């Protein structure tokens, strides 16, 4: 653990959660009502998730999550519960294959839809100083996301579409 007034960033480890760890800087694009802005916000949300899991600070994640987003709330709650008496050491998530398009219906101004693949980084869990175990890197999972623009893009909702298995063919899916 970090002692005193030392402001040197210390990463999360078996010794404790990250200390003095800087909040990731938001990309400038997330303030633009464009496809690029929505994709940047999507990638930034997952970066903030890793930050929250390593530090226990969920405030930035909450800022970029809509109040109606159930998966967002679940992720935030999971971090807050763990940090009551423990911490995470979270590896980076890998988001690939993002496809983002604006929703162009009259009732859905400043909204976007995204489909992407994500491999959640592995993590270690610690509770009351004891190692609970290591969760390995997750399977590649396809997600759909709904984003909304106000002052900046926020995640309105996520939905798991399917687990992606390398080499799986359409024939195997049909059987």
mmCIF file of C-alpha atoms in Angstrom:
data_model
loop_
_atom_site.group_PDB
_atom_site.id
_atom_site.type_symbol
_atom_site.label_atom_id
_atom_site.label_comp_id
_atom_site.label_asym_id
_atom_site.label_seq_id
_atom_site.Cartn_x
_atom_site.Cartn_y
_atom_site.Cartn_z
ATOM 1 C CA UNK A 1 0.000 0.000 0.000
ATOM 2 C CA UNK A 2 1.047 3.578 -0.579
ATOM 3 C CA UNK A 3 1.857 5.640 2.546
ATOM 4 C CA UNK A 4 1.922 9.349 3.346
ATOM 5 C CA UNK A 5 1.772 12.194 0.880
ATOM 6 C CA UNK A 6 3.511 10.244 -1.887
ATOM 7 C CA UNK A 7 1.572 10.843 -5.110
ATOM 8 C CA UNK A 8 3.454 8.335 -7.234
ATOM 9 C CA UNK A 9 0.949 6.082 -9.042
ATOM 10 C CA UNK A 10 1.054 2.521 -7.729
ATOM 11 C CA UNK A 11 -0.694 -0.168 -9.813
ATOM 12 C CA UNK A 12 -3.106 -2.670 -8.295
ATOM 13 C CA UNK A 13 -1.298 -5.759 -7.021
ATOM 14 C CA UNK A 14 -1.498 -8.504 -4.435
ATOM 15 C CA UNK A 15 -0.559 -5.782 -1.924
ATOM 16 C CA UNK A 16 -3.703 -3.714 -2.545
ATOM 17 C CA UNK A 17 -5.709 -1.665 -5.010
ATOM 18 C CA UNK A 18 -4.101 0.918 -7.263
ATOM 19 C CA UNK A 19 -3.132 4.110 -5.447
ATOM 20 C CA UNK A 20 -2.922 7.603 -6.993
ATOM 21 C CA UNK A 21 -3.822 6.021 -10.318
ATOM 22 C CA UNK A 22 -4.881 8.647 -12.853
ATOM 23 C CA UNK A 23 -8.342 8.519 -14.376
ATOM 24 C CA UNK A 24 -7.941 7.767 -18.093
ATOM 25 C CA UNK A 25 -8.293 10.900 -20.198
ATOM 26 C CA UNK A 26 -11.462 10.919 -22.289
ATOM 27 C CA UNK A 27 -10.816 11.055 -26.027
ATOM 28 C CA UNK A 28 -11.866 14.383 -27.577
ATOM 29 C CA UNK A 29 -14.152 12.550 -30.028
ATOM 30 C CA UNK A 30 -16.636 11.519 -27.323
ATOM 31 C CA UNK A 31 -17.936 15.091 -27.333
ATOM 32 C CA UNK A 32 -18.744 14.934 -31.071
ATOM 33 C CA UNK A 33 -22.130 13.607 -32.267
ATOM 34 C CA UNK A 34 -20.470 11.329 -34.826
ATOM 35 C CA UNK A 35 -19.950 7.598 -35.368
ATOM 36 C CA UNK A 36 -16.316 8.100 -34.415
ATOM 37 C CA UNK A 37 -17.406 9.837 -31.218
ATOM 38 C CA UNK A 38 -19.750 6.983 -30.299
ATOM 39 C CA UNK A 39 -17.049 4.382 -30.956
ATOM 40 C CA UNK A 40 -14.532 6.366 -28.893
ATOM 41 C CA UNK A 41 -17.046 6.471 -26.018
ATOM 42 C CA UNK A 42 -17.628 2.738 -26.271
ATOM 43 C CA UNK A 43 -13.900 2.028 -26.051
ATOM 44 C CA UNK A 44 -13.504 4.586 -23.256
ATOM 45 C CA UNK A 45 -16.285 2.965 -21.195
ATOM 46 C CA UNK A 46 -14.392 -0.334 -21.128
ATOM 47 C CA UNK A 47 -11.176 1.506 -20.226
ATOM 48 C CA UNK A 48 -13.038 3.138 -17.315
ATOM 49 C CA UNK A 49 -14.325 -0.284 -16.245
ATOM 50 C CA UNK A 50 -10.726 -1.527 -15.918
ATOM 51 C CA UNK A 51 -9.806 1.673 -14.047
ATOM 52 C CA UNK A 52 -12.752 1.201 -11.642
ATOM 53 C CA UNK A 53 -11.906 -2.426 -10.990
ATOM 54 C CA UNK A 54 -8.260 -1.560 -10.242
ATOM 55 C CA UNK A 55 -8.960 1.496 -8.066
ATOM 56 C CA UNK A 56 -12.467 1.098 -6.626
ATOM 57 C CA UNK A 57 -13.360 4.536 -8.064
ATOM 58 C CA UNK A 58 -16.628 4.076 -9.984
ATOM 59 C CA UNK A 59 -17.470 7.774 -10.404
ATOM 60 C CA UNK A 60 -15.977 8.142 -13.930
ATOM 61 C CA UNK A 61 -17.717 4.934 -15.048
ATOM 62 C CA UNK A 62 -21.004 6.220 -13.660
ATOM 63 C CA UNK A 63 -20.568 9.509 -15.571
ATOM 64 C CA UNK A 64 -20.402 7.659 -18.901
ATOM 65 C CA UNK A 65 -23.211 5.199 -18.078
ATOM 66 C CA UNK A 66 -26.887 6.025 -18.506
ATOM 67 C CA UNK A 67 -29.032 5.484 -15.394
ATOM 68 C CA UNK A 68 -31.106 2.939 -17.370
ATOM 69 C CA UNK A 69 -28.101 0.758 -18.305
ATOM 70 C CA UNK A 70 -28.530 -2.489 -16.359
ATOM 71 C CA UNK A 71 -25.175 -4.000 -17.352
ATOM 72 C CA UNK A 72 -23.486 -0.714 -16.423
ATOM 73 C CA UNK A 73 -25.176 -0.809 -13.010
ATOM 74 C CA UNK A 74 -24.172 -4.446 -12.548
ATOM 75 C CA UNK A 75 -20.517 -3.644 -13.284
ATOM 76 C CA UNK A 76 -20.562 -0.624 -10.941
ATOM 77 C CA UNK A 77 -22.284 -2.603 -8.157
ATOM 78 C CA UNK A 78 -19.794 -5.468 -8.524
ATOM 79 C CA UNK A 79 -16.854 -3.085 -8.011
ATOM 80 C CA UNK A 80 -18.499 -1.319 -5.058
ATOM 81 C CA UNK A 81 -19.311 -4.631 -3.351
ATOM 82 C CA UNK A 82 -15.797 -5.980 -3.837
ATOM 83 C CA UNK A 83 -14.189 -2.820 -2.463
ATOM 84 C CA UNK A 84 -16.153 -3.095 0.795
ATOM 85 C CA UNK A 85 -13.452 -5.528 2.006
ATOM 86 C CA UNK A 86 -11.312 -6.384 -1.001
ATOM 87 C CA UNK A 87 -10.028 -5.339 -4.390
ATOM 88 C CA UNK A 88 -9.393 -6.461 -7.963
ATOM 89 C CA UNK A 89 -6.238 -6.609 -10.050
ATOM 90 C CA UNK A 90 -7.783 -6.281 -13.505
ATOM 91 C CA UNK A 91 -6.010 -6.764 -16.845
ATOM 92 C CA UNK A 92 -7.010 -4.694 -19.892
ATOM 93 C CA UNK A 93 -10.117 -5.615 -21.880
ATOM 94 C CA UNK A 94 -9.703 -5.944 -25.651
ATOM 95 C CA UNK A 95 -12.482 -4.491 -27.802
ATOM 96 C CA UNK A 96 -12.318 -5.388 -31.503
ATOM 97 C CA UNK A 97 -14.448 -5.317 -34.605
ATOM 98 C CA UNK A 98 -16.591 -2.328 -33.610
ATOM 99 C CA UNK A 99 -19.319 -1.373 -36.063
ATOM 100 C CA UNK A 100 -21.142 1.853 -35.114
ATOM 101 C CA UNK A 101 -24.054 3.528 -36.899
ATOM 102 C CA UNK A 102 -26.310 6.442 -36.006
ATOM 103 C CA UNK A 103 -29.942 5.702 -35.264
ATOM 104 C CA UNK A 104 -31.744 7.937 -37.737
ATOM 105 C CA UNK A 105 -35.373 7.684 -36.708
ATOM 106 C CA UNK A 106 -37.260 10.866 -35.877
ATOM 107 C CA UNK A 107 -37.686 9.824 -32.243
ATOM 108 C CA UNK A 108 -34.036 8.852 -31.736
ATOM 109 C CA UNK A 109 -31.987 11.963 -32.328
ATOM 110 C CA UNK A 110 -28.355 11.810 -31.194
ATOM 111 C CA UNK A 111 -28.314 8.064 -30.656
ATOM 112 C CA UNK A 112 -26.129 5.322 -32.050
ATOM 113 C CA UNK A 113 -26.121 1.549 -32.246
ATOM 114 C CA UNK A 114 -22.940 -0.530 -32.064
ATOM 115 C CA UNK A 115 -21.955 -4.152 -32.452
ATOM 116 C CA UNK A 116 -18.517 -5.187 -31.227
ATOM 117 C CA UNK A 117 -16.474 -8.080 -29.913
ATOM 118 C CA UNK A 118 -14.848 -8.018 -26.508
ATOM 119 C CA UNK A 119 -12.379 -10.215 -24.690
ATOM 120 C CA UNK A 120 -12.572 -9.354 -21.011
ATOM 121 C CA UNK A 121 -9.182 -9.217 -19.359
ATOM 122 C CA UNK A 122 -8.379 -11.711 -16.649
ATOM 123 C CA UNK A 123 -8.325 -10.592 -13.033
ATOM 124 C CA UNK A 124 -7.363 -11.588 -9.530
ATOM 125 C CA UNK A 125 -9.709 -11.048 -6.615
ATOM 126 C CA UNK A 126 -8.654 -10.317 -3.042
ATOM 127 C CA UNK A 127 -10.898 -10.327 0.015
ATOM 128 C CA UNK A 128 -9.727 -9.194 3.457
ATOM 129 C CA UNK A 129 -6.148 -9.544 2.234
ATOM 130 C CA UNK A 130 -6.541 -13.127 0.998
ATOM 131 C CA UNK A 131 -6.293 -14.139 -2.647
ATOM 132 C CA UNK A 132 -9.648 -15.477 -3.827
ATOM 133 C CA UNK A 133 -8.262 -16.745 -7.113
ATOM 134 C CA UNK A 134 -7.524 -15.764 -10.674
ATOM 135 C CA UNK A 135 -10.185 -15.499 -13.344
ATOM 136 C CA UNK A 136 -8.495 -16.052 -16.718
ATOM 137 C CA UNK A 137 -9.086 -13.940 -19.793
ATOM 138 C CA UNK A 138 -12.677 -14.435 -20.939
ATOM 139 C CA UNK A 139 -13.991 -15.820 -24.190
ATOM 140 C CA UNK A 140 -14.543 -13.431 -27.071
ATOM 141 C CA UNK A 141 -18.145 -12.227 -26.752
ATOM 142 C CA UNK A 142 -20.227 -10.248 -29.244
ATOM 143 C CA UNK A 143 -22.159 -7.323 -27.761
ATOM 144 C CA UNK A 144 -24.695 -4.839 -29.037
ATOM 145 C CA UNK A 145 -24.733 -1.375 -27.486
ATOM 146 C CA UNK A 146 -27.054 1.606 -27.579
ATOM 147 C CA UNK A 147 -25.370 4.974 -27.007
ATOM 148 C CA UNK A 148 -26.885 8.415 -26.437
ATOM 149 C CA UNK A 149 -25.406 11.860 -26.946
ATOM 150 C CA UNK A 150 -25.958 14.812 -24.622
ATOM 151 C CA UNK A 151 -22.849 16.737 -23.507
ATOM 152 C CA UNK A 152 -20.926 13.572 -24.417
ATOM 153 C CA UNK A 153 -21.746 10.035 -25.492
ATOM 154 C CA UNK A 154 -22.963 7.678 -22.761
ATOM 155 C CA UNK A 155 -23.727 3.982 -22.805
ATOM 156 C CA UNK A 156 -27.498 3.556 -22.641
ATOM 157 C CA UNK A 157 -27.448 -0.229 -22.711
ATOM 158 C CA UNK A 158 -25.405 -3.323 -23.546
ATOM 159 C CA UNK A 159 -26.660 -6.707 -24.609
ATOM 160 C CA UNK A 160 -24.671 -9.891 -25.126
ATOM 161 C CA UNK A 161 -25.329 -11.166 -28.640
ATOM 162 C CA UNK A 162 -23.245 -14.353 -28.781
ATOM 163 C CA UNK A 163 -20.031 -15.988 -27.703
ATOM 164 C CA UNK A 164 -17.559 -16.125 -30.560
ATOM 165 C CA UNK A 165 -15.628 -19.319 -31.090
ATOM 166 C CA UNK A 166 -12.665 -19.262 -33.452
ATOM 167 C CA UNK A 167 -13.174 -21.721 -36.299
ATOM 168 C CA UNK A 168 -16.880 -22.311 -35.637
ATOM 169 C CA UNK A 169 -18.744 -22.628 -38.901
ATOM 170 C CA UNK A 170 -22.313 -21.798 -39.856
ATOM 171 C CA UNK A 171 -22.856 -25.534 -40.369
ATOM 172 C CA UNK A 172 -22.057 -26.194 -36.716
ATOM 173 C CA UNK A 173 -24.509 -23.451 -35.700
ATOM 174 C CA UNK A 174 -27.288 -25.074 -37.760
ATOM 175 C CA UNK A 175 -26.901 -28.480 -36.083
#
